[in-house]
Short mmCIF file of C-alpha atoms and ligand atoms in Angstrom, two decimals:
data_model
loop_
_atom_site.label_atom_id
_atom_site.label_comp_id
_atom_site.label_asym_id
_atom_site.label_seq_id
_atom_site.Cartn_x
_atom_site.Cartn_y
_atom_site.Cartn_z
CA MET A 30 177.38 142.58 125.59
CA ILE A 31 174.19 144.81 125.99
CA ARG A 32 173.93 147.94 127.68
CA VAL A 33 170.91 149.98 128.38
CA ASP A 34 171.66 153.52 129.62
CA ASN A 35 168.84 155.81 131.27
CA LEU A 36 166.27 154.46 128.90
CA HIS A 37 163.16 156.61 128.74
CA LYS A 38 160.00 155.69 126.38
CA ASN A 39 156.76 157.85 126.12
CA PHE A 40 153.63 156.94 124.35
CA GLY A 41 152.18 160.42 123.73
CA ASN A 42 151.81 161.49 127.14
CA LEU A 43 152.22 158.31 129.00
CA GLU A 44 155.35 157.76 130.67
CA VAL A 45 155.98 154.16 130.66
CA LEU A 46 159.94 153.86 131.27
CA LYS A 47 161.30 156.25 133.34
CA GLY A 48 164.85 155.85 133.11
CA VAL A 49 165.94 152.13 132.69
CA SER A 50 169.71 151.36 133.10
CA LEU A 51 170.88 147.56 133.08
CA GLU A 52 173.59 145.43 131.61
CA VAL A 53 173.91 141.93 130.37
CA LYS A 54 177.06 140.12 129.96
CA LYS A 55 177.98 137.34 127.20
CA GLY A 56 176.13 133.88 128.14
CA GLU A 57 174.32 135.65 131.08
CA VAL A 58 170.57 135.32 131.68
CA LEU A 59 168.96 138.36 132.68
CA VAL A 60 165.21 137.35 133.95
CA ILE A 61 162.74 140.49 134.01
CA ILE A 62 159.67 140.32 136.61
CA GLY A 63 157.33 142.79 137.34
CA PRO A 64 153.52 143.33 137.48
CA SER A 65 151.42 143.89 134.07
CA GLY A 66 151.53 147.28 132.35
CA SER A 67 155.10 147.95 134.48
CA GLY A 68 156.95 148.30 131.14
CA LYS A 69 158.86 145.02 130.93
CA SER A 70 157.71 144.22 127.44
CA THR A 71 158.61 148.11 126.46
CA ILE A 72 161.94 147.29 127.58
CA LEU A 73 162.42 144.40 125.50
CA ARG A 74 160.69 146.06 122.32
CA CYS A 75 163.42 149.02 122.76
CA ILE A 76 166.28 146.53 122.67
CA ASN A 77 164.94 145.16 119.39
CA LEU A 78 163.88 148.79 118.59
CA LEU A 79 160.48 147.51 117.86
CA GLU A 80 160.04 150.80 119.72
CA GLU A 81 162.21 153.82 119.15
CA PRO A 82 163.57 154.94 122.59
CA THR A 83 162.31 158.54 123.44
CA LYS A 84 165.69 159.02 125.71
CA GLY A 85 168.63 157.13 126.76
CA ASP A 86 171.19 154.67 124.78
CA ILE A 87 171.15 151.01 123.87
CA TYR A 88 174.66 149.63 122.97
CA ILE A 89 174.93 146.03 121.93
CA GLU A 90 178.60 144.93 121.71
CA GLY A 91 179.73 148.37 122.02
CA GLU A 92 177.72 149.83 119.04
CA LYS A 93 175.02 152.31 119.90
CA ILE A 94 171.97 151.11 118.17
CA ASN A 95 169.38 153.72 118.56
CA ASP A 96 171.33 156.05 116.29
CA LYS A 97 170.01 157.65 113.05
CA LYS A 98 173.34 156.03 111.57
CA ALA A 99 172.98 152.40 112.78
CA ASP A 100 171.61 149.64 110.48
CA ILE A 101 168.62 148.40 112.15
CA ASN A 102 167.83 145.39 109.98
CA LYS A 103 171.58 144.42 110.63
CA ILE A 104 171.42 144.99 114.30
CA ARG A 105 167.70 142.86 114.52
CA GLN A 106 169.65 139.99 112.90
CA LYS A 107 171.84 139.81 116.16
CA VAL A 108 168.90 139.75 118.50
CA GLY A 109 166.45 137.18 118.22
CA MET A 110 162.75 137.59 119.65
CA VAL A 111 160.24 135.31 121.04
CA PHE A 112 156.74 136.87 121.52
CA GLN A 113 154.12 135.74 123.95
CA HIS A 114 151.71 135.09 120.90
CA PHE A 115 154.39 133.10 118.80
CA ASN A 116 153.80 135.41 115.61
CA LEU A 117 154.50 132.35 113.40
CA PHE A 118 153.83 132.79 109.86
CA PRO A 119 150.67 131.07 109.44
CA ASN A 120 150.66 130.41 105.55
CA MET A 121 154.22 128.85 105.98
CA THR A 122 154.98 125.08 106.88
CA ALA A 123 157.41 124.72 109.94
CA ILE A 124 160.53 124.67 107.80
CA ASP A 125 159.54 127.54 105.75
CA ASN A 126 158.67 129.61 109.13
CA ILE A 127 162.26 128.65 109.77
CA THR A 128 164.34 129.32 106.41
CA LEU A 129 162.45 132.14 105.45
CA ALA A 130 164.69 135.05 106.93
CA PRO A 131 168.06 133.05 106.56
CA VAL A 132 167.20 132.89 103.26
CA LYS A 133 165.87 136.34 102.38
CA VAL A 134 167.97 138.32 104.63
CA LYS A 135 171.40 136.03 104.89
CA LYS A 136 171.01 135.17 101.37
CA ILE A 137 171.83 131.72 102.57
CA ASP A 138 171.23 128.85 100.19
CA LYS A 139 167.76 127.39 100.31
CA LYS A 140 169.44 123.99 100.83
CA ASP A 141 172.03 125.05 103.55
CA ALA A 142 169.02 126.92 105.23
CA GLU A 143 166.80 123.73 105.37
CA ASP A 144 169.83 121.83 106.99
CA ILE A 145 170.10 124.31 109.66
CA ALA A 146 166.36 124.11 110.04
CA ILE A 147 166.31 120.58 110.31
CA ASN A 148 168.73 120.44 112.85
CA LEU A 149 166.94 123.43 114.98
CA LEU A 150 163.50 121.28 114.73
CA LYS A 151 165.44 118.29 115.95
CA LYS A 152 166.67 120.31 118.83
CA VAL A 153 163.28 121.89 119.94
CA GLY A 154 161.99 118.28 119.37
CA LEU A 155 160.03 118.94 116.27
CA GLU A 156 161.54 117.17 113.81
CA ASP A 157 158.49 115.13 112.69
CA LYS A 158 156.75 118.63 112.30
CA ARG A 159 158.75 120.07 109.23
CA ASP A 160 155.82 120.19 106.86
CA SER A 161 153.12 121.04 109.29
CA TYR A 162 151.11 124.38 109.35
CA PRO A 163 151.32 126.42 112.53
CA VAL A 164 147.61 125.71 112.86
CA LYS A 165 148.49 122.00 113.16
CA LEU A 166 150.66 122.54 116.28
CA SER A 167 150.01 122.78 119.90
CA GLY A 168 150.70 126.10 121.70
CA GLY A 169 153.83 124.33 123.23
CA GLN A 170 155.07 123.31 119.78
CA LYS A 171 153.98 126.88 118.35
CA GLN A 172 156.85 128.60 120.70
CA ARG A 173 159.15 125.95 120.53
CA LEU A 174 159.04 126.26 116.65
CA ALA A 175 158.97 130.44 117.23
CA ILE A 176 162.46 129.81 119.42
CA ALA A 177 163.78 127.52 116.34
CA ARG A 178 162.89 130.24 113.80
CA ALA A 179 164.50 133.27 115.77
CA LEU A 180 167.52 130.77 116.30
CA ALA A 181 168.16 130.24 112.85
CA MET A 182 169.43 133.84 112.47
CA GLN A 183 172.11 133.02 114.75
CA PRO A 184 171.49 135.62 117.07
CA ASP A 185 174.20 136.77 119.85
CA VAL A 186 170.92 137.68 122.12
CA MET A 187 167.57 136.20 122.59
CA LEU A 188 164.75 138.03 123.86
CA PHE A 189 161.91 136.21 125.18
CA ASP A 190 158.69 138.35 126.20
CA GLU A 191 156.47 135.94 128.17
CA PRO A 192 156.93 132.79 126.29
CA THR A 193 154.69 130.86 128.45
CA SER A 194 151.93 133.08 129.39
CA ALA A 195 149.55 132.09 126.41
CA LEU A 196 150.21 128.16 126.91
CA ASP A 197 147.85 125.86 128.42
CA PRO A 198 149.85 124.63 131.78
CA GLU A 199 150.78 121.26 130.92
CA MET A 200 152.85 122.78 127.93
CA VAL A 201 154.43 125.31 129.85
CA LYS A 202 157.44 122.97 130.91
CA GLU A 203 158.53 121.93 127.27
CA VAL A 204 159.07 125.24 126.47
CA LEU A 205 160.95 126.10 129.36
CA ASN A 206 163.07 122.94 128.91
CA VAL A 207 164.16 124.33 125.63
CA MET A 208 165.02 127.69 126.86
CA LYS A 209 166.85 125.99 129.77
CA GLU A 210 169.06 124.04 127.43
CA LEU A 211 169.60 127.00 125.14
CA ALA A 212 170.91 129.09 128.45
CA ASN A 213 172.79 126.01 129.24
CA GLU A 214 174.51 126.01 125.82
CA GLY A 215 175.45 129.70 126.75
CA MET A 216 173.17 131.64 124.74
CA THR A 217 172.90 135.30 126.38
CA MET A 218 168.90 135.83 127.03
CA ILE A 219 166.77 138.60 128.55
CA VAL A 220 163.49 136.87 129.73
CA VAL A 221 160.25 138.31 130.62
CA THR A 222 158.56 135.77 132.69
CA HIS A 223 156.20 135.10 135.41
CA GLU A 224 157.73 131.36 135.90
CA MET A 225 159.40 132.18 139.29
CA GLY A 226 160.70 128.56 139.17
CA PHE A 227 162.28 129.29 136.15
CA ALA A 228 163.88 132.49 136.93
CA ARG A 229 165.44 130.72 140.43
CA GLU A 230 166.85 128.04 138.27
CA VAL A 231 168.27 129.56 135.34
CA ALA A 232 168.64 133.31 135.76
CA ASP A 233 171.90 134.63 136.70
CA ARG A 234 170.56 137.93 137.68
CA VAL A 235 166.57 139.08 138.30
CA ILE A 236 165.32 142.73 137.95
CA PHE A 237 161.90 143.71 139.27
CA VAL A 238 160.40 146.29 137.29
CA ASP A 239 157.57 148.35 138.49
CA ASP A 240 156.01 151.67 137.25
CA GLY A 241 158.74 152.15 134.54
CA MET A 242 161.41 151.89 136.94
CA ILE A 243 163.70 148.75 138.00
CA VAL A 244 163.20 148.93 141.63
CA GLU A 245 164.90 145.80 142.93
CA GLU A 246 168.13 143.83 141.29
CA GLY A 247 169.99 140.87 142.46
CA THR A 248 170.58 137.28 141.90
CA PRO A 249 167.63 134.79 142.09
CA LYS A 250 168.45 134.30 145.76
CA GLU A 251 168.88 137.88 146.95
CA VAL A 252 165.40 138.90 145.15
CA PHE A 253 163.42 136.05 146.09
CA GLU A 254 164.50 135.47 149.59
CA ASN A 255 165.38 138.69 150.42
CA PRO A 256 163.45 141.32 148.72
CA LYS A 257 164.48 144.67 149.95
CA ASN A 258 161.88 146.79 148.41
CA PRO A 259 158.11 146.89 149.51
CA ARG A 260 156.68 146.89 146.28
CA THR A 261 158.53 143.61 145.52
CA LYS A 262 157.48 142.05 148.33
CA GLU A 263 154.18 142.94 147.77
CA PHE A 264 154.54 141.35 144.10
CA PHE A 265 155.69 138.43 145.56
CA SER A 266 152.99 138.08 147.97
CA LYS A 267 150.49 138.37 145.26
CA ILE A 268 151.61 135.91 142.86
CA LEU A 269 153.46 133.28 144.96
CA MET B 15 99.98 147.98 78.53
CA ASN B 16 101.31 145.65 75.63
CA LEU B 17 104.50 144.13 75.89
CA ASP B 18 106.04 142.94 72.06
CA PHE B 19 109.11 141.25 72.03
CA SER B 20 108.61 139.81 68.47
CA SER B 21 110.93 142.58 67.12
CA MET B 22 113.88 141.94 69.29
CA PRO B 23 115.68 138.79 67.99
CA GLN B 24 116.93 140.65 65.12
CA TYR B 25 118.87 142.87 67.18
CA THR B 26 120.48 139.71 69.40
CA GLN B 27 123.78 140.84 67.64
CA LEU B 28 123.41 144.47 69.08
CA PHE B 29 122.84 142.84 72.51
CA ILE B 30 125.77 140.30 72.46
CA ASN B 31 128.24 143.55 71.37
CA GLY B 32 126.69 145.24 74.28
CA ILE B 33 127.48 142.46 76.54
CA ILE B 34 131.27 142.44 75.38
CA MET B 35 131.77 145.75 75.73
CA THR B 36 130.47 145.99 79.22
CA ILE B 37 132.52 143.27 80.36
CA GLU B 38 135.62 144.46 78.56
CA LEU B 39 135.06 147.97 80.06
CA THR B 40 134.70 146.42 83.53
CA LEU B 41 137.37 144.06 83.32
CA ILE B 42 139.71 146.61 81.89
CA SER B 43 138.62 149.23 84.39
CA VAL B 44 139.01 147.02 87.44
CA ALA B 45 142.35 145.79 86.53
CA ILE B 46 143.79 149.32 85.89
CA GLY B 47 141.66 150.25 88.95
CA ALA B 48 143.46 147.45 91.13
CA VAL B 49 146.74 148.54 90.09
CA LEU B 50 146.10 152.29 90.53
CA GLY B 51 144.41 151.35 93.86
CA LEU B 52 147.63 149.59 94.97
CA ILE B 53 149.53 152.79 94.73
CA VAL B 54 147.00 154.94 96.06
CA ALA B 55 146.57 152.55 99.24
CA LEU B 56 150.53 152.54 99.79
CA MET B 57 150.29 156.39 99.30
CA LYS B 58 147.45 156.22 102.39
CA MET B 59 149.75 154.12 104.40
CA SER B 60 152.86 155.96 103.67
CA SER B 61 154.59 157.40 106.79
CA VAL B 62 155.14 160.64 104.68
CA LYS B 63 152.44 162.92 105.89
CA VAL B 64 152.11 164.71 102.50
CA ILE B 65 151.69 161.37 100.49
CA SER B 66 149.47 159.84 102.76
CA PHE B 67 147.25 163.02 102.58
CA ILE B 68 147.15 162.51 98.78
CA GLY B 69 146.14 158.96 99.15
CA SER B 70 143.64 159.65 101.27
CA ALA B 71 142.20 162.56 99.73
CA TYR B 72 141.67 160.81 96.57
CA VAL B 73 139.92 158.13 98.08
CA GLU B 74 137.51 160.51 99.97
CA ILE B 75 136.98 162.34 96.91
CA ILE B 76 136.10 159.71 94.74
CA ARG B 77 133.85 157.93 97.24
CA GLY B 78 132.21 161.41 98.45
CA THR B 79 131.18 162.14 94.74
CA PRO B 80 128.68 160.45 92.52
CA LEU B 81 130.31 158.43 89.56
CA LEU B 82 128.19 160.49 87.01
CA VAL B 83 129.39 163.65 87.90
CA GLN B 84 133.14 162.17 87.78
CA ILE B 85 132.33 160.77 83.87
CA LEU B 86 130.84 164.05 83.21
CA ILE B 87 133.82 165.79 84.53
CA ILE B 88 136.46 164.17 82.65
CA TYR B 89 134.00 163.53 79.27
CA ASN B 90 133.50 167.66 79.36
CA GLY B 91 136.62 168.44 81.37
CA LEU B 92 139.25 166.87 79.34
CA PRO B 93 138.53 168.70 75.99
CA GLN B 94 139.01 171.94 77.84
CA PHE B 95 142.70 171.10 78.31
CA GLY B 96 142.59 170.39 74.33
CA ILE B 97 142.54 166.27 75.17
CA LYS B 98 140.17 164.56 73.37
CA PHE B 99 139.75 160.66 73.90
CA PRO B 100 136.88 158.66 72.25
CA GLY B 101 134.27 157.68 74.48
CA PHE B 102 135.57 154.21 75.16
CA VAL B 103 138.48 155.87 76.52
CA VAL B 104 136.93 158.26 78.57
CA GLY B 105 134.73 155.45 79.86
CA ILE B 106 137.71 153.51 80.81
CA ILE B 107 139.48 156.34 82.74
CA ALA B 108 136.49 157.40 84.61
CA LEU B 109 135.80 153.70 86.01
CA SER B 110 139.54 153.08 86.65
CA MET B 111 139.90 156.12 88.75
CA ASN B 112 136.54 155.43 90.60
CA SER B 113 137.49 152.24 90.63
CA ALA B 114 140.93 152.66 92.29
CA GLY B 115 139.31 154.85 95.21
CA TYR B 116 137.12 151.55 96.25
CA VAL B 117 140.15 149.23 95.68
CA ALA B 118 142.40 151.27 97.76
CA GLU B 119 140.31 150.97 100.80
CA ILE B 120 139.84 147.27 99.73
CA ILE B 121 143.39 146.68 99.81
CA ARG B 122 144.75 148.69 102.60
CA SER B 123 141.99 147.20 104.87
CA GLY B 124 143.10 143.70 103.54
CA ILE B 125 146.85 144.75 104.57
CA GLN B 126 145.88 146.18 107.98
CA ALA B 127 143.50 143.09 108.84
CA VAL B 128 146.92 141.05 109.33
CA ASP B 129 148.19 140.74 112.45
CA PRO B 130 150.22 143.66 113.18
CA GLY B 131 152.45 140.67 115.21
CA GLN B 132 153.20 139.34 111.76
CA MET B 133 155.31 142.59 111.00
CA GLU B 134 156.80 142.69 114.27
CA ALA B 135 158.06 138.69 114.02
CA SER B 136 159.33 139.61 110.40
CA ARG B 137 161.24 142.79 111.28
CA SER B 138 162.58 141.28 114.65
CA LEU B 139 163.96 138.37 111.96
CA GLY B 140 165.99 141.23 110.37
CA MET B 141 163.87 141.97 107.25
CA SER B 142 163.13 145.00 105.94
CA HIS B 143 159.75 146.81 105.77
CA SER B 144 159.53 146.02 102.09
CA MET B 145 161.04 142.60 102.59
CA ALA B 146 158.06 141.66 105.19
CA MET B 147 155.74 143.01 103.25
CA ARG B 148 156.60 141.26 100.04
CA TYR B 149 157.23 137.89 101.69
CA VAL B 150 154.76 137.78 104.66
CA ILE B 151 152.05 140.68 104.96
CA ILE B 152 151.10 140.72 101.33
CA PRO B 153 150.85 136.93 100.68
CA GLN B 154 148.37 136.65 103.85
CA ALA B 155 146.50 140.01 102.69
CA ILE B 156 145.86 138.67 99.48
CA LYS B 157 143.46 136.32 100.95
CA ASN B 158 141.35 139.16 102.38
CA ILE B 159 141.57 141.27 99.06
CA LEU B 160 140.81 138.58 96.39
CA PRO B 161 137.11 138.27 97.45
CA ALA B 162 136.55 142.00 97.93
CA LEU B 163 138.39 142.44 94.49
CA GLY B 164 136.09 140.10 92.98
CA ASN B 165 132.96 141.86 94.59
CA GLU B 166 134.11 144.99 93.28
CA PHE B 167 134.11 143.94 89.62
CA VAL B 168 130.68 142.71 89.90
CA VAL B 169 129.55 146.11 91.32
CA MET B 170 131.27 147.39 88.55
CA LEU B 171 129.54 145.55 86.05
CA LYS B 172 126.42 147.07 86.77
CA GLU B 173 127.68 150.56 87.67
CA SER B 174 129.28 150.58 84.19
CA SER B 175 126.08 151.27 82.51
CA ILE B 176 126.54 154.86 83.40
CA VAL B 177 128.71 155.20 80.79
CA SER B 178 126.13 155.23 78.21
CA VAL B 179 125.36 158.69 79.07
CA ILE B 180 128.57 159.67 77.37
CA GLY B 181 127.64 157.59 74.16
CA PHE B 182 129.80 154.75 75.24
CA ALA B 183 128.54 151.27 73.46
CA ASP B 184 127.82 149.27 76.36
CA LEU B 185 125.00 146.97 76.89
CA THR B 186 122.69 150.30 78.15
CA ARG B 187 123.54 152.24 75.31
CA GLN B 188 122.33 149.47 73.02
CA ALA B 189 119.26 149.19 74.57
CA GLU B 190 118.48 152.83 74.02
CA ILE B 191 119.61 152.53 70.23
CA ILE B 192 117.38 149.38 69.80
CA SER B 193 114.61 151.37 71.25
CA SER B 194 114.88 154.45 69.27
CA VAL B 195 114.91 152.02 66.13
CA THR B 196 111.82 150.02 67.43
CA TYR B 197 109.95 152.62 69.19
CA ARG B 198 109.45 149.98 71.99
CA ALA B 199 111.11 151.75 74.88
CA PHE B 200 110.14 149.10 77.41
CA GLU B 201 111.40 145.96 75.82
CA PRO B 202 115.06 146.45 75.56
CA LEU B 203 115.48 147.67 79.14
CA ILE B 204 113.54 144.36 80.33
CA ILE B 205 115.90 142.53 78.14
CA ILE B 206 119.18 144.17 79.32
CA ALA B 207 118.09 144.10 83.30
CA ALA B 208 117.74 140.53 82.58
CA ILE B 209 121.14 140.26 81.18
CA TYR B 210 122.42 142.37 83.86
CA PHE B 211 120.99 140.17 86.61
CA ILE B 212 122.32 137.12 84.95
CA MET B 213 125.76 138.33 84.38
CA THR B 214 125.81 139.40 88.12
CA LEU B 215 124.40 136.08 89.21
CA VAL B 216 127.08 134.08 87.07
CA PHE B 217 130.01 135.98 88.37
CA SER B 218 128.85 136.23 91.95
CA ARG B 219 128.50 132.58 91.92
CA LEU B 220 131.85 131.83 90.45
CA LEU B 221 133.39 134.35 92.87
CA SER B 222 131.97 132.66 95.70
CA LYS B 223 133.19 129.06 94.30
CA PHE B 224 136.80 130.78 94.15
CA GLU B 225 136.49 132.16 97.23
CA ARG B 226 135.83 128.65 99.27
CA ARG B 227 138.68 127.25 97.08
CA LEU B 228 140.86 129.95 98.27
CA ARG B 229 139.73 129.13 101.87
CA SER B 230 139.86 125.47 101.82
CA GLY B 231 143.62 126.13 100.22
CA ASP B 232 144.09 127.83 103.46
CA THR B 233 146.04 125.47 105.61
CA ARG B 234 146.27 127.54 108.58
N1 ADP C 316 152.09 151.18 121.60
C1 ADP C 316 151.56 151.64 122.46
N2 ADP C 316 151.09 152.87 122.94
C2 ADP C 316 150.41 153.11 123.95
N3 ADP C 316 150.79 152.73 125.13
C3 ADP C 316 151.43 151.54 125.21
C4 ADP C 316 151.77 151.05 123.97
N4 ADP C 316 152.77 149.94 124.35
C5 ADP C 316 152.63 149.94 125.52
N5 ADP C 316 151.67 150.70 126.04
C6 ADP C 316 151.52 151.01 127.48
O1 ADP C 316 152.83 151.19 128.19
C7 ADP C 316 152.54 150.31 129.35
C8 ADP C 316 153.84 149.38 129.53
O2 ADP C 316 153.34 148.45 128.74
P1 ADP C 316 154.09 146.94 128.65
O3 ADP C 316 155.64 147.37 128.18
O4 ADP C 316 153.50 146.15 127.60
O5 ADP C 316 154.27 146.39 130.14
P2 ADP C 316 154.26 145.00 130.54
O6 ADP C 316 154.89 144.09 129.69
O7 ADP C 316 155.10 144.87 131.80
O8 ADP C 316 153.07 144.40 130.86
C9 ADP C 316 151.17 150.00 129.59
O9 ADP C 316 150.52 150.93 130.54
C10 ADP C 316 150.87 149.94 127.97
O10 ADP C 316 149.48 150.29 128.30
MG1 MG C 317 154.40 142.67 128.30
#
């Protein structure tokens, strides 16, 4: 479904990704862990072409996306993204946040888009917030709305970049629950997170990124219980 | 020193004409300046280096030279190319071009003040750059831009007095005319100073009212 091949990314002289390769199959949940600044966000942002890879290839369903001829907007429709800071549209109500892209990009009828949106609001437990502006929502509600907004484009893959890191602890669970449900429904997901409980429970595979490289990869059991790389061990000893 | 306003009331009509001219000139110039300014701002933000350079150069030149000099260049320069406009048009051209330089910066900073995350979220949903601008960024930027644009109008209301040097019949020019026929140098100036003061006061008040409305309508 997604294949990343020897991905390099430089910001000026700073080499942030130093040859990352990974593969995610349909319906699989990949969790990316690693210290701050190791390049986790950059990996996700390259998969969404929010950053242009310096070197290497990215394929989504066999199509090379970092190609001059590739239609970036079409590709992005297939890849949903959820950001740490939600990035909701503050000047729109919850339902308008969800319907904007389907109506403008996919040219779906406004009425149909609203039907889809209402279903998604139900799914994330916000049906009573359809006419609320983001400022009136709690952090957890904001992030659930952001998930609903991404799902409205009916993506094949969902990317989550530390979706609970900006939340108060009591709100983390409600967001993780939505993500678990999504995983159970068979959504293909790549999740950057520090929520190790979530990773253990939901991930099919875990990769540990340090200094722009994948230094450890395996099932949650393998990575958490039996890390081979000393840097992984050190990371766990710090956060657990 | 003796002040004598007794001869002034008979020139009321001239003062009124001047007020109308000044407001008209300012409105038209800021309106054209806003359109030009938007174009210059978009040029400045362009990813094409040459275009962005032209946009930046325009802003720097306009902001880095005196308005009076700009007006004189246009007033004396255009006829050299066989283009001759009446004072009104020269005034509008000069003030619009000047305003465009300032408005471009207002628009650019208004757009750049919008959280970059908004553009990223829009793009991640499959919107093109121009779609994101139109539906997400600009509507948010307008809230930053409009108050500053109103402020530009108030500034221009005063600055426009400079067009009197090219014979444009604005409020300042009317004062000059009246003093030349009444031989009273001081009184007309005091009167127009008061008029300018009241106009800027009134418009600033209206503006802050409007700004408050804009904010209270802001449901964020
Ligand atoms: N746009 C950028 N310009 C310059 N440096 C950047 C940019 N984005 C990220 N970086 C740098 O790249 C490195 C990795 O960043 P990131 O992928 O955000 O790490 P992580 O998500 O693992 O914390 C950091 O050192 C960061 O400062
Ligand atoms: Mg990050």
